[in-house]
């Protein structure tokens, strides 16, 4: 079968199409034929070796797929090695999905939807009427966080984006305004996956008892010094968030996913399908993602 693998850490150029033996499902597992594999920004960190945990090489990235079981059931699944034509998943990590739900829309609710949900509910502990700022608001996580913040009771939702087209997108999703730093409004919650200078600017914008939730380092800026005395003066908090261990908690997947699918079914949450790439062109997908040429959820399609 065709799969995408990297044998050394680096940029998108290390992603190589290879032929591998098809996986075999073991006890408690199910074999899936992949319809679409989700691409997440965390995948780029795995590829360049900056992810929070190191993976043994060679490695096939991909943590989520839409696929079909041997009996033809269409499912959404959390996996390892999803950039492939076939993959095995734990039976407990597989959820049937409707035939009329687009693959990109379904995949957006898995890692990115769960991230957005937990950022607001578990990490920031958003309260009614608070002001939320979402960095990278046109991306997969950000576009969902903008909508969920409103759904969860935020008083104002402010977005940070990089282009006029992305500004139009997030305003259409319900953001009250697009901001640049410095700006006049104080934020109760800031969701930041960029780090570096943007992190520092966001920290200075927090209201008293505000929370800045850091869940990524897209700027690849290295260590960001944080002075506890500054937090004292701001009367604010910095919260770190990593999805992988968060999902190990009881109910951390099934409950939030049920809520997310329900909101989509009711038309109150609109996942943004950003585009698809042939599986063999995973390198180009990563290049576009890193260059901020994408919005919403991008996917890889085997056989395209």
XYZ file of C-alpha atoms in Angstrom:
304
model
C 0.000 0.000 0.000
C 1.020 3.625 -0.472
C 2.023 5.522 2.667
C 3.913 8.707 3.521
C 6.970 8.205 5.693
C 9.939 10.168 6.971
C 13.244 8.598 7.983
C 14.915 11.737 9.335
C 13.690 14.933 10.924
C 13.392 18.034 8.778
C 10.978 20.126 6.756
C 8.264 18.924 4.368
C 10.971 17.673 1.995
C 11.572 14.616 4.240
C 8.016 13.319 3.583
C 8.464 10.499 1.060
C 5.817 8.295 -0.621
C 6.731 4.634 0.027
C 5.198 1.202 -0.496
C 4.590 -0.638 2.775
C 2.922 -3.906 3.664
C -0.722 -3.443 4.619
C -1.252 -3.498 8.401
C -2.991 -6.403 10.109
C -5.604 -5.781 12.798
C -4.915 -7.454 16.130
C -7.254 -8.199 19.035
C -9.502 -5.220 19.769
C -8.522 -3.513 16.519
C -10.200 -2.883 13.177
C -8.643 -2.492 9.730
C -9.749 0.626 7.854
C -9.492 1.542 4.199
C -8.720 5.256 4.313
C -11.036 7.702 2.537
C -9.231 10.791 3.864
C -6.467 11.484 6.376
C -6.508 14.668 8.410
C -3.509 17.010 8.438
C -2.800 18.848 11.694
C -0.185 21.463 12.531
C 1.168 19.062 15.146
C 2.164 16.775 12.255
C 4.693 19.387 11.115
C 6.266 19.348 14.578
C 6.514 15.555 14.436
C 8.241 15.822 11.078
C 10.836 18.382 12.195
C 11.471 16.722 15.572
C 10.086 19.564 17.707
C 7.059 17.639 18.953
C 6.694 17.231 22.716
C 7.589 13.547 22.431
C 10.021 12.022 19.950
C 8.878 9.272 17.605
C 10.996 6.323 16.508
C 12.140 6.568 12.894
C 11.093 5.787 10.244
C 7.618 7.084 11.008
C 4.281 7.414 9.202
C 2.473 10.516 10.515
C -1.278 11.014 10.748
C -3.489 10.819 13.832
C -7.004 10.717 12.341
C -8.814 9.275 9.342
C -12.204 8.833 7.803
C -12.378 5.321 6.429
C -14.409 2.176 5.961
C -14.389 -1.066 7.865
C -14.390 -4.436 6.127
C -18.207 -4.465 6.194
C -18.404 -1.023 4.566
C -19.260 1.046 7.633
C -18.016 4.624 7.263
C -16.187 5.770 10.393
C -14.105 8.520 11.950
C -11.124 7.186 13.885
C -8.139 8.205 15.961
C -5.103 6.318 14.689
C -1.344 6.260 14.407
C 0.078 6.217 10.878
C -2.919 7.726 9.134
C -1.023 9.011 6.074
C -1.633 5.703 4.309
C -4.125 3.791 2.178
C -4.931 1.449 5.063
C -4.543 1.740 8.839
C -5.589 -0.117 11.970
C -7.478 1.561 14.810
C -8.573 0.491 18.256
C -12.236 -0.455 18.255
C -12.742 2.040 21.083
C -11.343 4.858 18.883
C -13.786 4.342 15.992
C -17.076 6.198 15.554
C -19.603 5.644 12.746
C -20.451 8.806 10.798
C -23.180 9.680 8.282
C -22.614 9.119 4.579
C -23.580 12.726 3.803
C -21.028 14.307 6.166
C -17.952 15.511 4.268
C -14.667 13.876 5.235
C -12.961 17.197 5.955
C -15.868 18.362 8.113
C -15.839 15.111 10.085
C -12.058 15.169 10.513
C -12.140 18.777 11.707
C -14.148 17.625 14.716
C -11.577 15.036 15.806
C -8.193 16.474 16.816
C -8.940 20.103 16.024
C -12.486 20.063 17.358
C -11.434 18.309 20.547
C -8.563 20.779 20.923
C -10.865 23.789 20.577
C -13.406 22.271 22.988
C -10.811 21.497 25.666
C -9.008 24.817 25.246
C -12.190 26.656 26.170
C -13.778 24.216 28.615
C -10.870 22.429 30.318
C -7.901 24.815 30.051
C -9.369 28.343 29.977
C -12.542 27.422 31.893
C -14.413 30.093 30.012
C -17.082 31.951 31.961
C -20.242 33.629 30.706
C -19.689 37.075 29.216
C -15.890 36.946 29.020
C -13.852 38.363 26.139
C -11.924 35.744 24.150
C -9.091 36.360 21.679
C -8.289 33.560 19.230
C -4.921 33.614 17.464
C -4.641 31.946 14.029
C -8.413 32.198 13.934
C -8.819 31.023 10.324
C -6.999 27.748 10.947
C -8.455 24.376 11.808
C -8.539 24.875 15.583
C -9.058 28.633 15.463
C -12.058 28.581 13.122
C -13.817 26.174 15.479
C -12.708 28.020 18.633
C -14.201 31.279 17.335
C -17.579 29.587 16.960
C -17.396 27.537 20.152
C -16.416 30.548 22.248
C -19.651 32.200 21.188
C -21.576 28.968 21.732
C -20.101 28.591 25.231
C -21.167 32.077 26.323
C -18.335 34.492 25.496
C -19.411 38.121 25.519
C -16.988 39.152 22.765
C -14.886 37.038 20.419
C -11.880 38.729 18.830
C -9.742 37.147 16.116
C -6.124 37.476 15.036
C -5.418 36.566 11.379
C -2.772 37.234 8.749
C -4.652 38.210 5.557
C -7.764 40.147 4.466
C -9.319 36.933 3.093
C -8.926 35.246 6.458
C -10.387 38.339 8.126
C -13.527 37.976 6.017
C -13.722 34.293 6.882
C -13.558 34.725 10.667
C -15.998 37.618 10.683
C -18.381 35.373 8.766
C -17.916 32.713 11.450
C -19.075 35.123 14.142
C -15.995 36.972 15.401
C -16.905 40.464 16.612
C -13.712 42.027 15.302
C -10.213 41.313 14.038
C -7.416 42.714 16.197
C -3.721 43.420 15.967
C -1.418 44.124 18.895
C -1.384 46.429 20.713
C -5.125 46.961 20.919
C -7.346 48.717 23.411
C -9.463 45.848 24.701
C -8.438 43.648 27.589
C -8.974 39.921 27.138
C -10.153 37.447 29.725
C -8.979 34.496 27.629
C -6.375 34.288 24.850
C -5.821 31.076 22.885
C -2.311 31.033 21.407
C -0.636 28.407 19.228
C 1.994 30.755 17.789
C 4.301 31.706 20.650
C 7.226 34.124 20.359
C 6.452 37.821 20.047
C 2.709 37.212 19.683
C 2.664 35.347 22.998
C 4.399 38.246 24.727
C 2.016 40.807 23.241
C -1.001 38.716 24.205
C 0.206 38.342 27.772
C 0.335 42.111 28.141
C -3.261 42.384 26.904
C -4.816 40.227 29.624
C -7.430 41.617 31.956
C -7.146 41.006 35.705
C -7.559 37.271 36.337
C -7.145 36.648 32.598
C -5.810 33.355 31.222
C -3.458 32.925 28.280
C -3.636 29.326 27.048
C -0.541 28.232 25.119
C -1.055 25.141 22.974
C 1.632 25.397 20.295
C 4.723 27.127 18.981
C 4.090 27.759 15.296
C 6.694 30.535 15.356
C 9.354 27.928 16.244
C 10.745 30.615 18.554
C 12.344 28.337 21.099
C 12.118 29.083 24.809
C 9.975 32.076 25.796
C 11.101 33.549 29.150
C 8.235 34.077 31.596
C 8.772 36.247 34.679
C 6.521 35.222 37.589
C 6.681 38.796 38.867
C 5.072 39.942 35.619
C 2.216 37.522 36.184
C 1.834 38.954 39.674
C 1.621 42.499 38.329
C -0.877 41.450 35.654
C -2.881 39.343 38.121
C -3.042 36.798 35.308
C -2.233 33.179 34.468
C -0.516 31.248 31.687
C -1.934 27.773 31.080
C -0.224 25.118 28.995
C -2.280 22.611 27.004
C -1.373 19.434 25.126
C -4.172 17.379 23.631
C -2.615 13.907 23.780
C -2.604 13.463 27.595
C -5.851 15.408 27.909
C -7.644 12.755 25.854
C -6.609 10.040 28.318
C -8.990 11.416 30.958
C -12.337 9.605 31.348
C -14.972 11.131 29.069
C -12.493 13.477 27.391
C -13.345 12.197 23.898
C -16.845 10.765 23.786
C -18.651 13.589 25.580
C -17.065 16.491 23.692
C -17.359 14.692 20.325
C -21.032 14.035 20.955
C -21.561 17.719 21.688
C -19.581 18.803 18.611
C -21.494 16.484 16.275
C -24.741 17.682 17.804
C -23.857 21.324 17.178
C -22.999 20.528 13.551
C -26.263 18.636 13.085
C -28.171 21.648 14.457
C -26.319 24.055 12.157
C -24.769 25.930 15.076
C -21.176 24.871 14.291
C -19.809 25.023 10.746
C -16.468 23.252 10.198
C -14.358 24.916 7.516
C -13.157 22.507 4.807
C -9.903 24.024 3.613
C -8.909 21.801 0.706
C -7.673 18.345 -0.236
C -4.393 16.982 -1.587
C -3.528 13.591 -3.083
C -1.875 11.403 -0.459
C 1.328 11.348 -2.522
C 1.486 15.168 -2.242
C 1.659 15.315 1.558
C 4.832 17.372 1.199
C 2.912 20.117 -0.628
C 0.172 20.057 2.009
C 2.746 20.645 4.740
C 4.431 23.387 2.727
C 1.130 25.225 2.291
C 0.220 24.766 5.949
C 3.556 26.150 7.167
C 3.340 29.079 4.725
C -0.132 29.952 6.068
C -1.718 29.434 2.672
C -4.476 27.243 4.109
C -7.646 27.757 6.113
C -9.762 25.338 8.101
C -9.235 21.603 7.720
C -6.980 20.177 5.021
C -6.934 16.479 4.156
C -4.998 13.889 2.164
C -6.916 11.638 -0.251
C -5.535 8.178 -1.154
C -5.998 7.298 -4.813
C -6.484 10.930 -5.877
